[in-house]
Tab-separated table of C-alpha atoms in Angstrom:
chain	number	residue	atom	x	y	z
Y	1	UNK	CA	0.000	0.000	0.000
Y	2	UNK	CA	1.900	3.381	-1.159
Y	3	UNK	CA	1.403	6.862	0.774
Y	4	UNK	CA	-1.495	7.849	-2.021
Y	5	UNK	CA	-3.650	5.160	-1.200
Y	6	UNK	CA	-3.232	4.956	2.993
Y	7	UNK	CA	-4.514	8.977	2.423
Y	8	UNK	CA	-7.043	7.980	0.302
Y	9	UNK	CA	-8.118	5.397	3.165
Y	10	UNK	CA	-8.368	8.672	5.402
Y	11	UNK	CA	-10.196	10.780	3.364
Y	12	UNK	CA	-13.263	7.826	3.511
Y	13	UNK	CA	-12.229	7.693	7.665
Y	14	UNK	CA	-13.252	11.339	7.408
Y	15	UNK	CA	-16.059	10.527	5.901
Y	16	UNK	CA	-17.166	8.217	7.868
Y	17	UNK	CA	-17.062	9.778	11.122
Y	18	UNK	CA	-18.487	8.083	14.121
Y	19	UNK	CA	-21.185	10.330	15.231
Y	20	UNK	CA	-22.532	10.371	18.787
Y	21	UNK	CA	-25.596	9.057	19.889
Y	22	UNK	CA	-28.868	11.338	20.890
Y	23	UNK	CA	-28.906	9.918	24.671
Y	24	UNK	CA	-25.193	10.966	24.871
Y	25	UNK	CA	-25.529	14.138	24.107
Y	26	UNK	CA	-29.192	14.618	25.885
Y	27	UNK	CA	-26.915	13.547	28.820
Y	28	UNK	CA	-24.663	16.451	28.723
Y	29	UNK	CA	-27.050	18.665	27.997
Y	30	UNK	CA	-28.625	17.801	31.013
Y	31	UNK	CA	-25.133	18.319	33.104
Y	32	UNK	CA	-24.709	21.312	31.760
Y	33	UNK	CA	-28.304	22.868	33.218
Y	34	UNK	CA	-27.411	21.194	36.538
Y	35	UNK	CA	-24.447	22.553	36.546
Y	36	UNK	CA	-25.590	25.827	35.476
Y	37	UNK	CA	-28.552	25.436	38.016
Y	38	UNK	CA	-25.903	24.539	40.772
Y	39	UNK	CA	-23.647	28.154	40.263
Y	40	UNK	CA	-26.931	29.859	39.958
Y	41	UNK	CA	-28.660	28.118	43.568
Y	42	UNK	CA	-24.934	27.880	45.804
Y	43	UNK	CA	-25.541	25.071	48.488
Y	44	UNK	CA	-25.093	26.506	51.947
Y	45	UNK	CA	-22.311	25.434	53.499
Y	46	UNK	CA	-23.414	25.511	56.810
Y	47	UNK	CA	-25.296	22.375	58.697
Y	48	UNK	CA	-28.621	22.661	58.801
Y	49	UNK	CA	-28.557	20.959	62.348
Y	50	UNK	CA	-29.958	23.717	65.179
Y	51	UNK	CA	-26.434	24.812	67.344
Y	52	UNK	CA	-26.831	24.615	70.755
Y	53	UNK	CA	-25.045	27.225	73.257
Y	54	UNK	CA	-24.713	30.724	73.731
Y	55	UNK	CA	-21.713	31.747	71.514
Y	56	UNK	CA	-23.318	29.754	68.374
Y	57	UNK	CA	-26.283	31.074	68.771
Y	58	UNK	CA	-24.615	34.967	68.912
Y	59	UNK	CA	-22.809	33.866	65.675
Y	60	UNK	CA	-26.328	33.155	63.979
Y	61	UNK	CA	-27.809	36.648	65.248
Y	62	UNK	CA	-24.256	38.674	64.099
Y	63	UNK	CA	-23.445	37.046	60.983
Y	64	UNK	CA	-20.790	34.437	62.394
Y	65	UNK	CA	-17.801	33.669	64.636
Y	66	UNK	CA	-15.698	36.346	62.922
Y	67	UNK	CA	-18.164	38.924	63.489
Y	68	UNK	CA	-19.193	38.576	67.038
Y	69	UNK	CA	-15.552	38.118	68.212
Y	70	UNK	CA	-15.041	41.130	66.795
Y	71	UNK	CA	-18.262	42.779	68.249
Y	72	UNK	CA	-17.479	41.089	71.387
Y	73	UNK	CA	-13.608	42.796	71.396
Y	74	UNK	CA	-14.505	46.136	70.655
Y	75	UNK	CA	-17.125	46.163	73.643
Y	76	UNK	CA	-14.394	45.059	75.988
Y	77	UNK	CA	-12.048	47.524	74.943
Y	78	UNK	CA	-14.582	50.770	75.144
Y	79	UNK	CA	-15.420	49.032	78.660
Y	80	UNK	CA	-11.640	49.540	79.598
Y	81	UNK	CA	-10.760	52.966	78.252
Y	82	UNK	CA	-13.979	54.194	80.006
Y	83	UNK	CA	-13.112	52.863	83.449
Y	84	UNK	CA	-9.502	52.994	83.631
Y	85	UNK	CA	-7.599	56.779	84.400
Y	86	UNK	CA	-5.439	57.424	80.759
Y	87	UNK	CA	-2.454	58.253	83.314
Y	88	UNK	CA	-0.280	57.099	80.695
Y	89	UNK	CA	-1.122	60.093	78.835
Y	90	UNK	CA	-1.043	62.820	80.787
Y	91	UNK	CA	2.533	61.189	81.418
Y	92	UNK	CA	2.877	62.068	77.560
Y	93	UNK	CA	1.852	65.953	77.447
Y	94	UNK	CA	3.900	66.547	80.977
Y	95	UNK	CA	6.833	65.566	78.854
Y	96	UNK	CA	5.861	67.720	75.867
Y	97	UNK	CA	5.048	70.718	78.215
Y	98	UNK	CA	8.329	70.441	79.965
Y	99	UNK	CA	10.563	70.287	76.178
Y	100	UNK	CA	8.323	73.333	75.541
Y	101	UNK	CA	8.572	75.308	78.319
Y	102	UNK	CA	4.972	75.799	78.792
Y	103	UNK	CA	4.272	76.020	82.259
Y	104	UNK	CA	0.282	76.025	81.630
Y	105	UNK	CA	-1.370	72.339	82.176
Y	106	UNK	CA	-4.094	71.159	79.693
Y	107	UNK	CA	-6.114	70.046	81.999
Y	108	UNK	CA	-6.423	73.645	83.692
Y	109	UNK	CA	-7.172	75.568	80.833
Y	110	UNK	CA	-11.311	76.200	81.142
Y	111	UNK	CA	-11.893	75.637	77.642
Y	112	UNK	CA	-15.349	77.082	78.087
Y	113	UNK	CA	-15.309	79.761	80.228
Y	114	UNK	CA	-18.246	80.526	82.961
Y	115	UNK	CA	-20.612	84.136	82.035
Y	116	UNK	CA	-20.107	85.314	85.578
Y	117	UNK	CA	-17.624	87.412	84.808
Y	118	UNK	CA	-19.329	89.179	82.532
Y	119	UNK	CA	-22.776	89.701	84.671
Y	120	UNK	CA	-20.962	90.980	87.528
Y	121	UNK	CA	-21.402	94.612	87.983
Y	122	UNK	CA	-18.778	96.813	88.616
Q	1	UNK	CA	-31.069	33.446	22.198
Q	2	UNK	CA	-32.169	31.387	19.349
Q	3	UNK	CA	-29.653	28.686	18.125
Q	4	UNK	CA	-29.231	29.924	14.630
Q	5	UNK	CA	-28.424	33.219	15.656
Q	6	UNK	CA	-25.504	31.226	17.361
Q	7	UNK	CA	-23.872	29.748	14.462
Q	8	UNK	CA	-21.023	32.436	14.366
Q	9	UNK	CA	-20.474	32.711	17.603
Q	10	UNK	CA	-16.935	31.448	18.862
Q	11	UNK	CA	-16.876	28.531	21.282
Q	12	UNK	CA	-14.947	30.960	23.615
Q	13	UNK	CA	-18.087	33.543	23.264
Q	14	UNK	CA	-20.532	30.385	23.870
Q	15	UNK	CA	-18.866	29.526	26.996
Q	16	UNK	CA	-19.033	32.886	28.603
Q	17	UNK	CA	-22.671	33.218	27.733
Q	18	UNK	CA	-22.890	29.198	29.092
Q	19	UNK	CA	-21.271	30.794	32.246
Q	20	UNK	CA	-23.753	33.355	32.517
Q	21	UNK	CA	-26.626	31.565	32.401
Q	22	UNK	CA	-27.589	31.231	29.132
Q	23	UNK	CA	-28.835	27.734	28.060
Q	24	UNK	CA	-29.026	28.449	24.433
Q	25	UNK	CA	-25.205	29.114	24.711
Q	26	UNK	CA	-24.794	25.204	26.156
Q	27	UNK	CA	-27.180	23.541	23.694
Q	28	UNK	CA	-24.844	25.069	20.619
Q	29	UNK	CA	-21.458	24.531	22.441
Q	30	UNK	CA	-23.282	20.381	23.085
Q	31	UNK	CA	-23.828	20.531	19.092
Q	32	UNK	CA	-20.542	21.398	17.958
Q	33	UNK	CA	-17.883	19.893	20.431
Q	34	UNK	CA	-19.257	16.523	21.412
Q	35	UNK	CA	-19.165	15.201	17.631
Q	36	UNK	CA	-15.636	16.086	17.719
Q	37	UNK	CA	-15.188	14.465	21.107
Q	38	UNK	CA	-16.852	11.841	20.230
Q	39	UNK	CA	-15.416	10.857	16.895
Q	40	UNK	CA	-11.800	11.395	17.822
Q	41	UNK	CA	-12.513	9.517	21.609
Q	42	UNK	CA	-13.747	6.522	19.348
Q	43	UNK	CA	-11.164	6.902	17.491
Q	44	UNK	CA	-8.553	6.645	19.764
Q	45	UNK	CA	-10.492	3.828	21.808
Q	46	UNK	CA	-12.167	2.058	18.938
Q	47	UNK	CA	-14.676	1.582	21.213
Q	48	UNK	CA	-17.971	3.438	21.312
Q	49	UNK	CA	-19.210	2.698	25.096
Q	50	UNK	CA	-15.709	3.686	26.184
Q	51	UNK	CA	-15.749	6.391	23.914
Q	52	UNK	CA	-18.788	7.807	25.745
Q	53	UNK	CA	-18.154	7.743	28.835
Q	54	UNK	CA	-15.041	9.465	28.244
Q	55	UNK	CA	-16.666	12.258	26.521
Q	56	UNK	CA	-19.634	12.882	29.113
Q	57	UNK	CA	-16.812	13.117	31.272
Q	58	UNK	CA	-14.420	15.532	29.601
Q	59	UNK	CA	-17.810	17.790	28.392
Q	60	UNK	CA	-18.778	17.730	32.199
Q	61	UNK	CA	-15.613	19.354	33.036
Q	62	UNK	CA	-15.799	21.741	30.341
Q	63	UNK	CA	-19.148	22.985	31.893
Q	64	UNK	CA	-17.041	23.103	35.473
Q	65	UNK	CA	-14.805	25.051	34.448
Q	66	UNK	CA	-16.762	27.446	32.447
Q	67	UNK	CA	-17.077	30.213	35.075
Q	68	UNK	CA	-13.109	30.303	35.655
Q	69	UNK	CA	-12.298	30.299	31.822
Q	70	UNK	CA	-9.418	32.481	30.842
Q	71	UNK	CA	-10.098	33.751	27.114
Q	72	UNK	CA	-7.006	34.060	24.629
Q	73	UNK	CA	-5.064	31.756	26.418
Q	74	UNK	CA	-6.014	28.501	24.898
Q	75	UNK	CA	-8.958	27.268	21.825
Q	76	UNK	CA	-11.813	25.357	23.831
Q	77	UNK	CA	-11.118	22.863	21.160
Q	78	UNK	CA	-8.083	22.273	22.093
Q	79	UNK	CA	-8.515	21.951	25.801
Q	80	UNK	CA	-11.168	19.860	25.127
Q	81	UNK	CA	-9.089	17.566	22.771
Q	82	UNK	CA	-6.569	17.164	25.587
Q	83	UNK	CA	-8.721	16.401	27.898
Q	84	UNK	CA	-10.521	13.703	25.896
Q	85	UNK	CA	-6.459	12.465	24.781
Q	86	UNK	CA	-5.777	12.082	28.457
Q	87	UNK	CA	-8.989	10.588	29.393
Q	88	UNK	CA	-8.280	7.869	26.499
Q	89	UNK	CA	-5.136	6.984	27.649
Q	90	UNK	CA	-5.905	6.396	30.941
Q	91	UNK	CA	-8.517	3.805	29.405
Q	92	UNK	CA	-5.910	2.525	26.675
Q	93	UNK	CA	-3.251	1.394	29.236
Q	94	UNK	CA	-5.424	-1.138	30.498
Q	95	UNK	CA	-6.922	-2.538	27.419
Q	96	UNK	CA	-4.934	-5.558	25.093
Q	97	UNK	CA	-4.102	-4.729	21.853
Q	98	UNK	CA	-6.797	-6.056	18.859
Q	99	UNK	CA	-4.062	-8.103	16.110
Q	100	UNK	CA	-5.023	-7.412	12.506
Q	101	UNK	CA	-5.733	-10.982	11.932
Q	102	UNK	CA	-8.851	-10.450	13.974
Q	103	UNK	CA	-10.619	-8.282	11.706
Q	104	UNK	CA	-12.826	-10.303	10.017
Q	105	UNK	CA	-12.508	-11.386	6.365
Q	106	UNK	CA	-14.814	-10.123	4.064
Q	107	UNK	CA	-18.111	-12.066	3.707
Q	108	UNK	CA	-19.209	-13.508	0.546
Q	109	UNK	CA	-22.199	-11.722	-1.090
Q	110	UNK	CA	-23.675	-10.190	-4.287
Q	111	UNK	CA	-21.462	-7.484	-6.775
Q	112	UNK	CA	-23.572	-4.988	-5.966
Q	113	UNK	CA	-23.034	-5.279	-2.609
Q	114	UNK	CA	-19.106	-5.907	-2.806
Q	115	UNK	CA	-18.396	-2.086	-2.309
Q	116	UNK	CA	-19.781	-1.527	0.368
Q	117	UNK	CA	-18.464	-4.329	2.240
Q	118	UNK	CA	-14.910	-3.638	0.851
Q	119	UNK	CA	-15.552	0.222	2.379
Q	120	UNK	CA	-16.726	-1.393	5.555
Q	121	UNK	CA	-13.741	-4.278	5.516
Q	122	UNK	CA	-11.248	-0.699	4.898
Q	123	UNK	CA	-12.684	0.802	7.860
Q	124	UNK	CA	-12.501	-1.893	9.690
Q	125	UNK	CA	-8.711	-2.722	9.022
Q	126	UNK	CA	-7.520	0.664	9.133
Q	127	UNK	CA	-9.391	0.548	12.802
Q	128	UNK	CA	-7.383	-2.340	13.423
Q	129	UNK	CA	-3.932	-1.075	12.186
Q	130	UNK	CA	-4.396	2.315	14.128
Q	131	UNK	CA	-5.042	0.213	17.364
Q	132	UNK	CA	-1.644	-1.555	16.638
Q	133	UNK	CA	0.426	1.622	16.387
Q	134	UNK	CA	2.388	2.848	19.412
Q	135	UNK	CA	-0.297	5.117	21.874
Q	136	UNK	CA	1.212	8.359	20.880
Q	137	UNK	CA	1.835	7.332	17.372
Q	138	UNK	CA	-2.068	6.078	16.903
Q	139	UNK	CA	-2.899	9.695	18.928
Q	140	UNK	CA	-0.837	11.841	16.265
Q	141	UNK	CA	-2.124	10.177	13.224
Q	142	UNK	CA	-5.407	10.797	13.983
Q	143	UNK	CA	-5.685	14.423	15.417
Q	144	UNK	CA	-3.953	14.877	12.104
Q	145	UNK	CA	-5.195	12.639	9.684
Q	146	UNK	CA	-8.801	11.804	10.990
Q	147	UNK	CA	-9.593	15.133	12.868
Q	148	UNK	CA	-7.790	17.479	10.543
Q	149	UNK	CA	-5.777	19.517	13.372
Q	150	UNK	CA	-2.549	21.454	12.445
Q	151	UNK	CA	0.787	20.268	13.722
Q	152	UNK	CA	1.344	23.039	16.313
Q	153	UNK	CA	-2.603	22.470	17.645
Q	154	UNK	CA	-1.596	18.535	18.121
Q	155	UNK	CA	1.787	19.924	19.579
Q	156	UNK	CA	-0.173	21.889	21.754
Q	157	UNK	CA	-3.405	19.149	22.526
Q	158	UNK	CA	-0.038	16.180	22.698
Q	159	UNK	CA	1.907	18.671	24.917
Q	160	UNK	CA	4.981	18.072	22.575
Q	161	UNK	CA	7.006	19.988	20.224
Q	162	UNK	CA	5.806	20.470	16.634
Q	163	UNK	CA	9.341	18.147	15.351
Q	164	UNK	CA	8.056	15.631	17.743
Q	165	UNK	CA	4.355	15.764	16.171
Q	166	UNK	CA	6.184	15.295	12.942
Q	167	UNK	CA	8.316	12.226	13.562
Q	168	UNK	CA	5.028	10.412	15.541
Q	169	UNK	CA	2.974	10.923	12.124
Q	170	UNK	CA	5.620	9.760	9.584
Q	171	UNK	CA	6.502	6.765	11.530
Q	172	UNK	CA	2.842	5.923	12.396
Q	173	UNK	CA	2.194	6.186	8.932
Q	174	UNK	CA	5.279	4.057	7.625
Q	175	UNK	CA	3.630	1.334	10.199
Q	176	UNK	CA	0.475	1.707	8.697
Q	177	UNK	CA	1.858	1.252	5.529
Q	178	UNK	CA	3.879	-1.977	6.253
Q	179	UNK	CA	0.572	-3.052	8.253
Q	180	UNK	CA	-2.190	-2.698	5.463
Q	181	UNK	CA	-0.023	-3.583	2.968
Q	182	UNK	CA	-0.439	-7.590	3.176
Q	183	UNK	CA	-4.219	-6.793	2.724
Q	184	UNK	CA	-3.654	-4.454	-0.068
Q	185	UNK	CA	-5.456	-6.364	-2.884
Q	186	UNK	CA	-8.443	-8.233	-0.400
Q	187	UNK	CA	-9.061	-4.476	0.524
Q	188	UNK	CA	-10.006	-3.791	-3.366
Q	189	UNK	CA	-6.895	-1.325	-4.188
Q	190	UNK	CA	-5.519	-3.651	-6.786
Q	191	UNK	CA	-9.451	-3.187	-8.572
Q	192	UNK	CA	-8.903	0.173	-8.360
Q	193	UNK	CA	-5.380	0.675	-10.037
């Protein structure tokens, strides 16, 4: 058999293509709308089982863990800077004050004066 | 989206519209790969069943991976050819070899029936000799012989270099050759001459 003829055996290959059969491709029609269906409906990924305790159920009325940690951190911390004296900082502006030379304290400047002054006659 | 109205539209196109929810977009992409799955899949597996599953299989992750497509890097075809080529020879490694001799011999019957049976018994034994070539031999003669693929796209779908491509056709074609060769004249070439 020369070169000529093994092509010519091709071209009637080509020809004769095996085509696919109907359920075949009804089949991947149908994976393709599940699939489609699937992207457009996401599973949850969360357990439909009920949690039980009190820090699961915060995470279902916040939006999860992450969240009510979060929540649950920055109430703490507004807790502590209410109720504990900021001495550190008044350690700060004594420093500044002394660098500067100011003798005048912050914290005994009236930053809104009283009217009395003014309604006293004289 | 009608399907006609589809008929130009790239498969790249198709599969971004497939990604965004258009069915339309599936049902034409389903029409115009899976033949070409299919056909090359049997092909390679001269074996329809087999053939099948692997193409369900590759098509399935062509609708997977649909959303996370990246367009200009690579033809859908190609990927998809790949895919299917890997998916065969997975399957091919575990199946024996079919010998020429097995083919069977062409059955007696009336003249005006002789052609077709000769174009069937040609089918048949070409089938046969492409199942005796070497995997990647069989796999390069076909993309480019039976599917009609360019060097560098079989390159590209064989993960090879284009010289490579090259060698595995002419010496899967010598073998071929030498193979059909004893059959030349029961085959109805010499008729032909």
């Amino acid at each position: 058999m020369g070169e000529e003829e093994l092509d010519d055996l091709f071209a009637e290959a080509r020809a004769a293509t095996p085509f696919p059969s109907a359920g075949l491709v009804q089949r991947i029609a149908s994976a393709a709308m599940v699939e489609q269906a699937a992207r457009a409906n996401p599973t949850p990924l969360r357990s439909g089982t009920p949690a039980h305790g009190l820090i699961p159920r915060l995470s279902g009325w916040f939006g999860g863990l992450g969240v009510t940690a979060g929540l649950a951190t920055a109430t703490l911390a507004g807790v502590w800077l209410g109720a504990v004296q900021p001495a550190g900082l008044s350690l700060v502006t004594d420093s500044v004050t002394q660098v500067l030379g100011v003798s005048a304290y912050l914290d005994k400047v009236e930053l809104i004066p009283t009217f009395d002054p003014f309604l006293s006659e004289g | 989206m009608a399907l006609d109205a589809l008929s130009d539209v790239s498969d790249e196109a198709l599969l971004v519209l497939y990604a965004n929810g258009d069915q339309t977009a599936a049902r034409a992409l389903n029409l115009r790969l899976t033949p070409r799955a299919f056909g090359f899949a049997a092909r390679v597996l001269s074996d329809r069943s087999e053939a099948e599953d692997v193409v369900q299989e590759a098509m399935l992750r062509l609708w997977r991976i649909a959303p996370d497509w990246r367009q200009g890097e690579a033809r859908i075809s190609t990927w998809l050819y790949r895919v299917v080529l890997n998916l065969c020879t997975d399957r091919i490694r575990k199946k024996r070899p079919a010998a020429l001799e097995d083919v069977p011999e062409p059955e007696d019957g009336a003249p005006g029936a002789l052609a077709g049976l000769i174009e069937r018994d040609r089918m048949q034994a070409l089938e046969a000799a492409l199942e005796r070539l070497p995997e990647r031999q069989r796999q390069a003669v076909v993309l480019r012989h039976l599917e009609g693929l360019g060097n560098p796209e079989i390159a590209e779908v064989m993960d090879i270099g284009v010289e490579a491509v090259e060698s595995l056709i002419a010496r899967g074609k010598r073998s071929l050759t030498s193979l059909l060769s004893p059959r030349r004249a029961e085959l109805g070439y010499d008729n032909e001459v």
